[in-house]
């Protein structure tokens, strides 16, 4: 896979990437895991690192895979490529928001429901491949996946069921965030590792996880640290870009908040909404009506990493306050570089240490047991996608049950359609988007 092909693949992920970071794991796996690309073990490693470090998950996986496949330059280009479509779309839509009004966001939201239906299929396909490889269910993987789903998505599932039957649930179950689930899993894996070491077990067999594929040793620590330094420089360029237009301490202070909010954001893009509220809305930098009435709806309606989209949108609004659209675009560009560069740099630094520890019993256990946990998390993400679709339907005056059931039926129809018509996935995505847009516009 050449550097250009990898960057184009990540751009494609950024274009179709509705549903947030976790929803893009199977989408990225489809693009990255193949002969002469990453193997299953390497992709699992990248996914684990992305889940336990702050920032936008797709950006981190893109940069990590770029380093492994094509080196330092590819790591930088891939992280930028996967985030660029959503960030550009957010700023562009905010720029014309006053002309088009809320209807523009509604059109994107309606079309996104069809794309989300296709992503539901990808989620289900990925889970089935892990839990039942070759059509045979692995009981241990199924138990782990179900437990992870209960811990991270049972509450949302009950709430979704209430939407379908039209009766709100009388109580709400507590849930673990994506980060909380992964950290809990790592604690359990550490305990299993300790027990194995006390019994003299060297390492678990990973053949039932990746089909016996041996992991090719990725680039060394020095190369990863160099890539992290380059991406940290990319973040620094973001400061320079904004200061060239607005050289002031206020500019440095604002961009410093963007940086701190990024490196302190765990739990995915949805969690960043609360982080951004505390940093930018509560401080008075962005009006609450602009944040929740424009930036958040636009970011949620468009594909790509939510964190990068919200940071770019907030920065556009702050730059716009200085008196020009051009300044808003420059500030948004600066924040784009800062968010992508900082979170990718942190992930690459952890990758450097992970590489050196990859032959340990603990790391081998992670490779053996973490995939079913990710599957449980993806099942929770599927519920979140359906829940978000129901909310969009309610906003359009349509009963949420129609969108929820319709999304499930569209997702279930994909395998049959793929057997009947052999076309690229992008055709299915475009058709599904057109169907959902037409259906909700007419209802």
Coordinates of C-alpha atoms in Angstrom, one line a residue:
X1 CA 0.0 0.0 0.0
X2 CA 1.7 3.2 -1.2
X3 CA 1.7 6.4 0.8
X4 CA -0.8 8.0 -1.7
X5 CA -3.1 5.0 -1.5
X6 CA -3.1 5.0 2.3
X7 CA -3.8 8.8 2.4
X8 CA -6.7 8.4 -0.1
X9 CA -8.1 5.5 1.9
X10 CA -8.1 7.6 5.1
X11 CA -9.7 10.5 3.2
X12 CA -12.4 8.0 2.1
X13 CA -12.9 7.0 5.8
X14 CA -13.2 10.7 6.6
X15 CA -15.9 11.2 4.0
X16 CA -18.1 8.3 5.0
X17 CA -17.2 8.4 8.7
X18 CA -20.6 9.1 10.3
X19 CA -21.2 7.9 13.8
X20 CA -18.1 8.9 15.7
X21 CA -14.7 7.3 16.4
X22 CA -15.8 3.8 17.6
X23 CA -18.1 3.4 14.7
X24 CA -15.2 3.8 12.3
X25 CA -13.1 0.9 13.7
X26 CA -14.6 -1.6 11.3
X27 CA -14.6 1.0 8.5
X28 CA -10.9 1.5 9.0
X29 CA -10.2 -2.2 9.5
X30 CA -11.8 -2.8 6.0
X31 CA -9.4 -0.3 4.5
X32 CA -6.2 -1.3 6.4
X33 CA -6.3 -5.0 7.1
X34 CA -5.3 -7.0 4.0
X35 CA -2.3 -8.8 2.6
X36 CA 0.7 -6.5 2.3
X37 CA -1.1 -4.0 4.6
X38 CA -1.7 -4.4 8.4
X39 CA -2.4 -7.8 9.9
X40 CA -5.1 -8.4 12.5
X41 CA -2.6 -8.2 15.4
X42 CA -1.2 -4.9 14.3
X43 CA -4.6 -3.4 13.8
X44 CA -5.7 -4.5 17.3
X45 CA -2.5 -2.9 18.7
X46 CA -3.4 0.4 17.0
X47 CA -7.0 0.2 18.2
X48 CA -5.9 -0.4 21.8
X49 CA -3.4 2.5 21.7
X50 CA -6.1 4.8 20.2
X51 CA -8.6 3.9 22.9
X52 CA -6.3 4.6 25.8
X53 CA -4.9 7.9 24.6
X54 CA -6.7 11.3 24.5
X55 CA -8.0 12.9 21.3
X56 CA -9.7 11.7 18.1
X57 CA -9.6 7.9 17.7
X58 CA -9.7 7.9 13.8
X59 CA -6.8 10.3 13.6
X60 CA -4.7 8.2 16.0
X61 CA -5.4 4.9 14.1
X62 CA -4.7 6.6 10.8
X63 CA -1.3 8.0 12.0
X64 CA -0.3 4.7 13.6
X65 CA -1.1 2.7 10.5
X66 CA 0.6 5.2 8.3
X67 CA 3.8 4.9 10.3
X68 CA 3.7 1.1 10.1
X69 CA 2.9 0.9 6.4
X70 CA 4.8 3.8 4.9
X71 CA 6.8 5.7 7.5
X72 CA 6.9 9.2 9.1
X73 CA 5.5 11.3 6.3
X74 CA 2.6 8.8 5.8
X75 CA 1.8 9.1 9.6
X76 CA 1.4 12.8 9.2
X77 CA -0.6 12.8 6.0
X78 CA -3.0 10.0 7.1
X79 CA -3.9 11.8 10.4
X80 CA -4.6 15.0 8.5
X81 CA -6.5 13.2 5.7
X82 CA -9.0 11.4 7.9
X83 CA -10.0 14.6 9.7
X84 CA -9.9 17.0 6.8
X85 CA -13.3 16.3 5.1
X86 CA -15.3 16.8 8.3
X87 CA -13.4 19.9 9.4
X88 CA -13.7 21.5 6.0
X89 CA -17.4 20.7 5.9
X90 CA -18.0 22.0 9.3
X91 CA -16.4 25.4 8.6
X92 CA -18.0 25.7 5.2
X93 CA -21.5 24.9 6.6
X94 CA -21.0 27.4 9.4
X95 CA -19.8 30.0 6.9
X96 CA -23.0 29.8 4.9
X97 CA -25.2 29.0 7.9
X98 CA -26.7 32.5 7.9
X99 CA -27.7 32.1 4.3
X100 CA -29.1 28.6 4.3
X101 CA -30.4 28.4 7.8
X102 CA -31.2 25.3 9.8
X103 CA -32.5 23.6 6.7
X104 CA -28.9 23.0 5.5
X105 CA -28.1 21.0 8.6
X106 CA -31.4 19.1 8.3
X107 CA -30.5 18.0 4.8
X108 CA -27.1 16.6 6.0
X109 CA -28.8 14.9 9.0
X110 CA -31.4 13.2 6.8
X111 CA -28.8 11.9 4.4
X112 CA -26.6 10.8 7.3
X113 CA -29.2 8.3 8.4
X114 CA -28.7 6.2 5.3
X115 CA -24.9 6.3 5.7
X116 CA -25.4 5.2 9.4
X117 CA -27.5 2.2 8.2
X118 CA -24.5 1.0 6.1
X119 CA -22.2 1.6 9.0
X120 CA -24.5 -0.6 11.1
X121 CA -23.9 -3.4 8.6
X122 CA -20.1 -2.9 8.9
X123 CA -20.3 -3.0 12.7
X124 CA -22.4 -6.3 12.6
X125 CA -20.0 -7.8 10.0
X126 CA -17.0 -7.0 12.1
X127 CA -18.5 -8.4 15.3
X128 CA -19.6 -11.6 13.5
X129 CA -16.1 -12.1 12.1
X130 CA -14.5 -11.9 15.6
X131 CA -17.2 -13.8 17.6
X132 CA -17.9 -16.4 15.0
X133 CA -15.0 -16.8 12.6
X134 CA -15.9 -19.1 9.7
X135 CA -19.4 -19.3 11.0
X136 CA -18.5 -21.1 14.2
X137 CA -19.2 -19.2 17.4
X138 CA -16.3 -19.0 19.9
X139 CA -18.1 -19.2 23.4
X140 CA -15.4 -17.2 25.2
X141 CA -15.4 -14.4 22.7
X142 CA -19.2 -14.2 22.8
X143 CA -19.3 -14.1 26.6
X144 CA -16.7 -11.3 26.7
X145 CA -18.5 -9.3 24.0
X146 CA -21.9 -9.6 25.7
X147 CA -20.3 -8.6 29.1
X148 CA -18.7 -5.6 27.4
X149 CA -21.9 -4.6 25.8
X150 CA -23.9 -4.8 29.0
X151 CA -21.3 -2.6 30.8
X152 CA -21.1 0.0 28.1
X153 CA -24.5 0.0 26.3
X154 CA -27.3 -1.6 28.4
X155 CA -28.6 1.7 29.6
X156 CA -28.9 3.1 26.0
X157 CA -30.5 -0.1 24.8
X158 CA -33.2 0.2 27.4
X159 CA -33.7 3.8 26.5
X160 CA -33.9 2.9 22.8
X161 CA -36.5 0.2 23.6
X162 CA -38.5 2.9 25.4
X163 CA -38.4 5.0 22.2
X164 CA -39.6 2.1 20.1
X165 CA -42.6 1.3 22.3
X166 CA -43.3 4.9 23.2
X167 CA -42.8 4.5 26.9
X168 CA -39.8 6.0 28.7
X169 CA -38.0 3.5 31.0
X170 CA -38.7 4.1 34.7
X171 CA -35.0 3.9 35.5
X172 CA -31.6 4.4 33.9
X173 CA -28.7 1.9 34.1
X174 CA -25.2 3.3 34.7
X175 CA -22.8 2.7 31.9
X176 CA -19.0 2.8 31.4
X177 CA -17.5 5.1 28.8
X178 CA -15.4 3.7 26.0
X179 CA -12.3 4.6 27.9
X180 CA -13.6 3.2 31.1
X181 CA -14.4 -0.1 29.5
X182 CA -11.0 -0.4 27.9
X183 CA -9.2 0.5 31.1
X184 CA -11.3 -2.0 33.1
X185 CA -10.5 -4.6 30.4
X186 CA -6.8 -3.9 30.7
X187 CA -7.0 -4.3 34.5
X188 CA -8.7 -7.7 34.1
X189 CA -6.1 -8.7 31.5
X190 CA -3.3 -7.7 33.9
X191 CA -4.9 -9.9 36.6
X192 CA -5.1 -12.8 34.2
X193 CA -1.5 -12.2 33.2
X194 CA -0.4 -12.3 36.8
X195 CA -2.3 -15.5 37.4
X196 CA -0.7 -17.1 34.3
X197 CA 2.8 -16.0 35.3
X198 CA 2.3 -17.5 38.8
X199 CA 1.3 -20.8 37.1
X200 CA 4.3 -20.6 34.7
X201 CA 2.3 -20.0 31.5
X202 CA 4.5 -18.1 29.0
X203 CA 1.9 -16.7 26.8
X204 CA -1.6 -17.5 25.4
X205 CA -2.3 -18.8 22.0
X206 CA -3.5 -16.1 19.6
X207 CA -4.4 -18.4 16.8
X208 CA -8.1 -18.2 17.5
X209 CA -7.9 -14.4 17.3
X210 CA -6.0 -13.7 14.1
X211 CA -6.0 -17.0 12.4
X212 CA -2.5 -17.7 13.4
X213 CA -1.1 -14.7 11.5
X214 CA 2.2 -13.7 12.9
X215 CA 2.6 -10.0 13.5
X216 CA 5.2 -8.3 11.5
X217 CA 7.4 -6.2 13.8
X218 CA 6.4 -2.6 13.3
X219 CA 8.8 0.4 13.1
X220 CA 11.1 0.8 16.1
X221 CA 10.7 3.2 18.9
X222 CA 13.1 5.8 17.5
X223 CA 11.1 6.1 14.3
X224 CA 7.8 6.4 16.2
X225 CA 9.3 9.1 18.5
X226 CA 10.5 11.0 15.4
X227 CA 7.0 10.9 13.9
X228 CA 5.6 12.1 17.2
X229 CA 8.0 15.0 17.0
X230 CA 7.0 15.9 13.5
X231 CA 3.3 15.8 14.4
X232 CA 4.0 17.9 17.5
X233 CA 5.6 20.4 15.1
X234 CA 2.4 20.3 13.0
X235 CA 0.5 21.4 16.1
X236 CA 3.1 24.2 16.6
X237 CA 2.5 25.4 13.1
X238 CA -1.1 25.8 14.0
X239 CA -0.1 28.5 16.6
X240 CA 2.1 30.2 14.0
X241 CA -0.7 30.3 11.4
X242 CA -3.1 32.0 13.8
X243 CA -0.5 34.4 15.2
X244 CA 0.3 35.5 11.7
X245 CA -3.2 36.9 11.5
X246 CA -3.8 37.9 15.1
X247 CA -0.6 38.3 17.0
X248 CA -1.6 38.7 20.6
X249 CA -1.5 36.9 23.9
X250 CA -5.3 36.4 23.6
X251 CA -4.7 34.3 20.5
X252 CA -2.0 32.2 22.3
X253 CA -4.3 31.8 25.3
X254 CA -7.2 30.6 23.1
X255 CA -5.1 28.1 21.1
X256 CA -3.6 26.9 24.4
X257 CA -7.1 26.1 25.5
X258 CA -7.7 24.1 22.2
X259 CA -4.5 22.2 22.9
X260 CA -5.3 21.4 26.5
X261 CA -8.9 20.5 25.7
X262 CA -7.6 18.0 23.1
X263 CA -5.0 16.3 25.3
X264 CA -7.4 16.1 28.2
X265 CA -10.3 14.6 26.2
X266 CA -10.9 10.9 26.8
X267 CA -14.0 8.9 25.9
X268 CA -14.6 9.9 22.3
X269 CA -16.1 12.9 20.4
X270 CA -19.3 12.9 22.4
X271 CA -17.3 13.5 25.6
X272 CA -15.5 16.4 24.0
X273 CA -18.8 18.3 23.8
X274 CA -18.8 18.6 27.6
X275 CA -15.0 19.4 27.6
X276 CA -15.5 22.1 25.0
X277 CA -18.5 23.5 26.9
X278 CA -16.3 23.9 30.0
X279 CA -13.4 25.4 28.1
X280 CA -15.1 27.7 25.6
X281 CA -18.7 28.3 26.6
X282 CA -18.4 28.6 30.3
X283 CA -15.5 31.0 29.9
X284 CA -17.6 33.2 27.6
X285 CA -15.4 32.7 24.5
X286 CA -18.3 31.2 22.5
X287 CA -22.0 32.0 23.1
X288 CA -24.0 29.0 24.2
X289 CA -26.6 29.6 21.5
X290 CA -23.9 29.5 18.8
X291 CA -22.2 26.4 20.4
X292 CA -25.4 24.3 20.9
X293 CA -27.5 25.9 18.1
X294 CA -24.9 25.8 15.3
X295 CA -21.5 24.2 16.0
X296 CA -22.7 21.0 17.8
X297 CA -25.5 20.2 15.3
X298 CA -23.3 20.8 12.3
X299 CA -20.5 18.7 13.8
X300 CA -22.9 15.8 14.6
X301 CA -24.5 16.0 11.1
X302 CA -21.2 15.7 9.2
X303 CA -18.7 12.8 8.9
X304 CA -15.3 12.7 10.5
X305 CA -13.8 12.9 14.0
X306 CA -16.2 15.0 16.2
X307 CA -13.5 16.4 18.3
X308 CA -11.7 18.0 15.3
X309 CA -15.0 19.3 13.9
X310 CA -16.1 20.9 17.1
X311 CA -12.6 22.5 17.8
X312 CA -12.5 23.8 14.2
X313 CA -16.1 25.2 14.5
X314 CA -15.4 26.9 17.8
X315 CA -12.2 28.4 16.4
X316 CA -14.1 29.6 13.4
X317 CA -16.6 31.3 15.6
X318 CA -13.9 32.9 17.7
X319 CA -12.0 34.1 14.7
X320 CA -15.2 35.5 13.2
X321 CA -15.6 37.7 16.2
X322 CA -12.4 39.4 15.2
X323 CA -14.2 40.9 12.3
X324 CA -13.9 38.7 9.2
X325 CA -14.7 35.3 7.7
X326 CA -11.0 35.0 6.6
X327 CA -9.9 35.3 10.2
X328 CA -12.4 32.6 11.2
X329 CA -11.0 30.3 8.5
X330 CA -7.4 30.9 9.7
X331 CA -8.3 30.2 13.3
X332 CA -10.2 27.0 12.3
X333 CA -7.1 25.9 10.3
X334 CA -4.9 26.5 13.3
X335 CA -7.1 24.4 15.5
X336 CA -7.3 21.6 12.9
X337 CA -3.5 21.4 12.9
X338 CA -3.3 21.6 16.7
X339 CA -5.9 18.9 17.4
X340 CA -4.7 16.4 14.8
X341 CA -1.0 17.0 15.6
X342 CA -1.3 16.8 19.4
X343 CA -3.4 13.6 19.7
X344 CA -1.5 11.8 17.0
X345 CA 1.8 12.7 18.7
X346 CA 0.7 11.3 22.0
X347 CA -0.5 8.0 20.4
X348 CA 2.8 7.6 18.6
X349 CA 4.8 8.1 21.8
X350 CA 2.8 5.3 23.5
X351 CA 3.3 3.2 20.3
X352 CA 7.1 3.6 20.8
X353 CA 6.9 2.0 24.2
X354 CA 4.3 -0.5 23.1
X355 CA 6.7 -1.8 20.4
X356 CA 9.4 -2.6 22.9
X357 CA 6.9 -4.4 25.1
X358 CA 5.1 -6.3 22.4
X359 CA 6.7 -9.7 23.3
X360 CA 5.6 -9.5 26.9
X361 CA 2.9 -11.9 28.3
X362 CA 0.7 -8.9 29.0
X363 CA 0.8 -7.5 25.5
X364 CA 0.1 -10.9 24.0
X365 CA -2.9 -11.3 26.3
X366 CA -4.2 -8.0 25.1
X367 CA -4.0 -9.3 21.5
X368 CA -5.8 -12.4 22.5
X369 CA -8.6 -10.9 24.6
X370 CA -9.2 -7.3 23.6
X371 CA -11.1 -7.9 20.3
X372 CA -14.2 -9.3 21.9
X373 CA -14.2 -6.3 24.2
X374 CA -14.1 -4.0 21.2
X375 CA -17.0 -5.9 19.7
X376 CA -19.1 -5.2 22.8
X377 CA -18.2 -1.5 22.5
X378 CA -19.2 -1.5 18.8
X379 CA -22.5 -3.1 19.7
X380 CA -23.1 -0.2 22.1
X381 CA -22.0 2.2 19.3
X382 CA -24.7 0.7 17.0
X383 CA -27.3 1.4 19.7
X384 CA -26.0 5.0 19.9
X385 CA -26.4 5.3 16.1
X386 CA -30.0 4.2 16.2
X387 CA -30.7 6.5 19.2
X388 CA -29.2 9.5 17.3
X389 CA -31.3 8.5 14.2
X390 CA -34.4 8.5 16.4
X391 CA -33.6 12.0 17.7
X392 CA -33.2 13.3 14.1
X393 CA -36.6 11.7 13.2
X394 CA -38.2 13.4 16.2
X395 CA -36.8 16.8 15.1
X396 CA -38.3 16.2 11.7
X397 CA -41.7 15.4 13.2
X398 CA -41.4 11.7 12.3
X399 CA -41.9 8.8 14.8
X400 CA -38.4 7.5 15.8
X401 CA -39.6 3.9 15.5
X402 CA -39.8 4.3 11.7
X403 CA -36.2 5.4 11.4
X404 CA -34.9 2.8 13.9
X405 CA -36.7 0.0 12.1
X406 CA -35.8 1.3 8.7
X407 CA -32.1 1.6 9.5
X408 CA -32.0 -2.0 10.8
X409 CA -33.8 -3.3 7.7
X410 CA -31.4 -1.4 5.4
X411 CA -28.4 -2.7 7.3
X412 CA -29.8 -6.3 7.1
X413 CA -30.4 -6.0 3.4
X414 CA -26.8 -5.2 2.5
X415 CA -25.5 -8.8 2.4
X416 CA -28.3 -9.7 0.0
X417 CA -27.7 -6.6 -2.1
X418 CA -24.0 -7.3 -2.3
X419 CA -24.7 -10.8 -3.6
X420 CA -27.1 -9.5 -6.3
X421 CA -25.2 -6.4 -7.4
X422 CA -21.4 -6.2 -7.3
X423 CA -20.7 -2.5 -6.9
X424 CA -18.3 -0.5 -4.7
X425 CA -19.4 0.2 -1.2
X426 CA -19.6 3.9 -2.0
X427 CA -22.5 3.2 -4.3
X428 CA -24.5 1.6 -1.5
X429 CA -23.6 4.6 0.7
X430 CA -24.8 7.1 -1.9
X431 CA -28.0 5.1 -2.5
X432 CA -28.8 4.7 1.2
X433 CA -28.2 8.4 1.8
X434 CA -30.5 9.3 -1.1
X435 CA -33.2 7.0 0.3
X436 CA -33.1 8.4 3.8
X437 CA -33.0 12.0 2.5
X438 CA -36.0 11.5 0.2
X439 CA -38.0 9.5 2.8
X440 CA -37.6 12.1 5.6
X441 CA -38.1 15.0 3.3
X442 CA -41.4 13.6 2.1
X443 CA -42.7 12.6 5.5

